[in-house]
XYZ file of C-alpha atoms in Angstrom:
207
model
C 26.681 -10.918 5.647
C 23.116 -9.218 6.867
C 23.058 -7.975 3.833
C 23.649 -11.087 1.675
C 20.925 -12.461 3.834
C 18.231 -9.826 3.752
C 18.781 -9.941 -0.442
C 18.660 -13.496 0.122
C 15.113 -13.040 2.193
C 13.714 -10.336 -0.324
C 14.161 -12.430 -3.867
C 12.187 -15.422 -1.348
C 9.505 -12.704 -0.840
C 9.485 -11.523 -4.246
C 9.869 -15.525 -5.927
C 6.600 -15.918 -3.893
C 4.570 -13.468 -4.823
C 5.068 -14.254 -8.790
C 4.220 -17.555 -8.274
C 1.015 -16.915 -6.383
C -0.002 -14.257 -8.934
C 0.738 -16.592 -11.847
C -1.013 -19.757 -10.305
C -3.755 -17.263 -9.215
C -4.640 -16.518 -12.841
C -3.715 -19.734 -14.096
C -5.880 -22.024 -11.759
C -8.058 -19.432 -9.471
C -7.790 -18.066 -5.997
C -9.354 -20.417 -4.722
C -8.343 -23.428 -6.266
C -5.117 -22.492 -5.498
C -3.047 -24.103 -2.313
C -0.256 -22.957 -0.656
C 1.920 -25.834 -1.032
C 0.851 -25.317 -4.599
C 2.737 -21.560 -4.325
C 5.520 -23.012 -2.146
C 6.414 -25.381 -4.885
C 6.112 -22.853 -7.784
C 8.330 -20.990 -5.966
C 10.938 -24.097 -4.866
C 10.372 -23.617 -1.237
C 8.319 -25.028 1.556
C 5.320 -24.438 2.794
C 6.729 -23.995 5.849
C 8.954 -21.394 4.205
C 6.011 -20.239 2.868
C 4.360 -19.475 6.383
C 7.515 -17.666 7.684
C 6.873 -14.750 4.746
C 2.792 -14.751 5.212
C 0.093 -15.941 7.313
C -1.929 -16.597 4.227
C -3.011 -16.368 0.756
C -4.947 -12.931 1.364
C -1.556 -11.759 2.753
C 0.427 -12.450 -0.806
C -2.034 -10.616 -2.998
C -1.659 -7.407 -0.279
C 1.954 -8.326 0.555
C 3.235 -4.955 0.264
C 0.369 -3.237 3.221
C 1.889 -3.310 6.217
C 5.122 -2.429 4.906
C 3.698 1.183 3.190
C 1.509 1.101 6.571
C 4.810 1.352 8.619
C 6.644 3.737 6.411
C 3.661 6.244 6.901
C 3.390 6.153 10.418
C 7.194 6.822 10.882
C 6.429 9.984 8.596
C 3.967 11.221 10.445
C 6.436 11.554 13.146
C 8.535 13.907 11.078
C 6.207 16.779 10.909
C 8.500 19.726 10.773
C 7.939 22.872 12.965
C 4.772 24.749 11.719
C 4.100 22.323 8.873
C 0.302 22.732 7.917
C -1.611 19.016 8.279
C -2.569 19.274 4.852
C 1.515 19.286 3.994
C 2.283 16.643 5.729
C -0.329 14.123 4.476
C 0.545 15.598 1.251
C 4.241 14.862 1.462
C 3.096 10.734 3.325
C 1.540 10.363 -0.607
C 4.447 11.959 -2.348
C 7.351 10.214 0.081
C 4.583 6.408 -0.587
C 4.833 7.319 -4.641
C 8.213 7.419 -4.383
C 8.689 4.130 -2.719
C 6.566 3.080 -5.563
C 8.606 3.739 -8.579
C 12.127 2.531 -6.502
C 10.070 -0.981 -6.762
C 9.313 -0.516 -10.486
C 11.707 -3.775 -11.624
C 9.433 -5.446 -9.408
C 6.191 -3.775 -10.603
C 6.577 -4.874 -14.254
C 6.401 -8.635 -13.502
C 3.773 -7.847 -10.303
C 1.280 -5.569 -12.517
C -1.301 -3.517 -10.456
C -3.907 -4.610 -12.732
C -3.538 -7.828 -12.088
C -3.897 -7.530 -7.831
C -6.885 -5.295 -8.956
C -8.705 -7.530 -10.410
C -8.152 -10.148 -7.707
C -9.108 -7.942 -5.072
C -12.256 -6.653 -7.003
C -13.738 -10.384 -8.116
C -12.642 -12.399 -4.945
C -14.641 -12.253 -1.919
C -11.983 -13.127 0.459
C -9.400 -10.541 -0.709
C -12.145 -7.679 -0.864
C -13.104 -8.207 2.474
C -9.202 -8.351 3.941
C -8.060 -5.295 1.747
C -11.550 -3.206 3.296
C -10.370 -4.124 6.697
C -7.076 -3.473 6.310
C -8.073 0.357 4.673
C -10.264 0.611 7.545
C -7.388 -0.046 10.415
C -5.088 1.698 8.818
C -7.082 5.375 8.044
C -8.085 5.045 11.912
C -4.840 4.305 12.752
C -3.663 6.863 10.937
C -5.744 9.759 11.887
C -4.521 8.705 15.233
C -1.552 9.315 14.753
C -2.383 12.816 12.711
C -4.499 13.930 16.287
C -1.318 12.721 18.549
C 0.658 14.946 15.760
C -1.521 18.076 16.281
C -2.776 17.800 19.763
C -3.588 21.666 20.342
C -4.313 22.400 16.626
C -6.824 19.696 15.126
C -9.480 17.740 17.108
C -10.417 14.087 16.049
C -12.913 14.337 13.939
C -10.790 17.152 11.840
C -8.212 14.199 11.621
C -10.640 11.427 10.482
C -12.113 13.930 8.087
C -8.819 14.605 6.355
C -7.433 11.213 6.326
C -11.179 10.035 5.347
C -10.633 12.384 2.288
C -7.159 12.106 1.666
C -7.008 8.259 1.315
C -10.086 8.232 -0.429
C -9.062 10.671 -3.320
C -5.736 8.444 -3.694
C -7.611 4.894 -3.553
C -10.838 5.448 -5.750
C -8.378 7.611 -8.780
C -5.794 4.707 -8.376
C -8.774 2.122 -8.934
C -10.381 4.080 -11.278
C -7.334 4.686 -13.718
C -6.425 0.890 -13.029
C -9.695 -0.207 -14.299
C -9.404 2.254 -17.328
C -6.028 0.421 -18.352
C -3.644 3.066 -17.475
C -0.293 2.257 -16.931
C 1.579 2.475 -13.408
C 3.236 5.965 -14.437
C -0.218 7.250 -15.399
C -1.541 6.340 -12.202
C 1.225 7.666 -9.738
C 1.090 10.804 -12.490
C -2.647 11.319 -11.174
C -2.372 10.654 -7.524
C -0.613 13.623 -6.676
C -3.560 15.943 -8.237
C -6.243 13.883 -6.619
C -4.538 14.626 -2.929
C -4.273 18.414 -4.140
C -7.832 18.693 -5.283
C -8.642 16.455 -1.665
C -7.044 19.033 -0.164
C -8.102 22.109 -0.906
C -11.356 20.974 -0.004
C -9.950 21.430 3.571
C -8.639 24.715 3.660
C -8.519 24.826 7.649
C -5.715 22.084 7.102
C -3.733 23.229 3.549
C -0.572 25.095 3.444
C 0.447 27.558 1.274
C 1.001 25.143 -2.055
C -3.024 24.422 -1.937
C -4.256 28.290 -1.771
């Protein structure tokens, strides 16, 4: 029965963000309403309200989720795992979560939220303070994970690089017109070349 109802609560989720997307090109971000959205996608707009607090929230509806996933990773660091490992295995474990949501993917295209985060103000400025909370959130988290090994600024440094090597390829390939396998086939090298660059931090693999 929890379940049934959490299937029930996902294809909601999911029903919402096509419709947004779809208006969103249609009609504009901003000329598009919420109830607009709720009715695309046969709910309410109070139903609406109990999935996300706002427009800016559909467009990045799949942030805090990733956001949570990492942070209970960071918590798994295994005894004597190099820094540089585990961030490298947060991007590997978050690319994998990626392709498990390919049937969703294809109808939710990357290159479409791209180019609504890139040409409206509003979204640019939520998804920058978003990336900003979460990296210092993060390295946090990566300093409370290495307290005798790694000072804070080591730990902003590396998720500093780290998160930018995986943002700026994944926007860059985006904007090229790669496809979603193209892009998740470059992250991975991006982190590795990020990496190396802090050889106080890498493990074995990046020697």
């Amino acid at each position: 029965m929890v379940a049934l109802r959490e299937r029930k609560k996902q294809r909601t989720r999911q029903a919402l963000v096509r419709a947004a997307l779809r208006l969103f090109q249609d009609k504009g971000y901003e000329k598009t309403t919420v109830a607009e959205i709720a009715a695309e996608a046969d709910v309410s707009t109070r139903t609406f309200f109990s999935y996300f607090a706002s427009k800016e929230d559909v467009v990045l509806y799949d942030a805090p989720q990733r956001m949570e996933e990492v942070m209970a990773l960071i918590h798994t660091r295994g005894p004597g795992e190099p820094a540089g490992d585990l961030l490298r295995r947060i991007v590997q474990s978050s690319l994998e979560h990626a392709r498990a949501e390919d049937d969703f993917d294809d109808v939710v295209e990357p290159q479409v939220r791209l180019a609504l985060i890139m040409s409206v103000p509003a979204l640019q400025a939520r998804a920058l303070q978003m990336l900003f909370d979460n990296q210092l959130r993060l390295a946090w988290a990566l300093h409370e994970a290495y307290p005798d090994e790694l000072d804070l600024v080591s730990c902003t440094a590396a998720v500093g690089s780290v998160v930018g090597a995986v943002k700026l390829t994944a926007v860059a390939s985006l904007t090229r017109g790669d496809s979603p396998e193209q892009v998740r086939e470059a992250l991975p090298r991006a982190v590795d070349i990020s990496i190396r660059g802090l050889r106080h931090l890498a493990g074995p693999a990046s020697e």
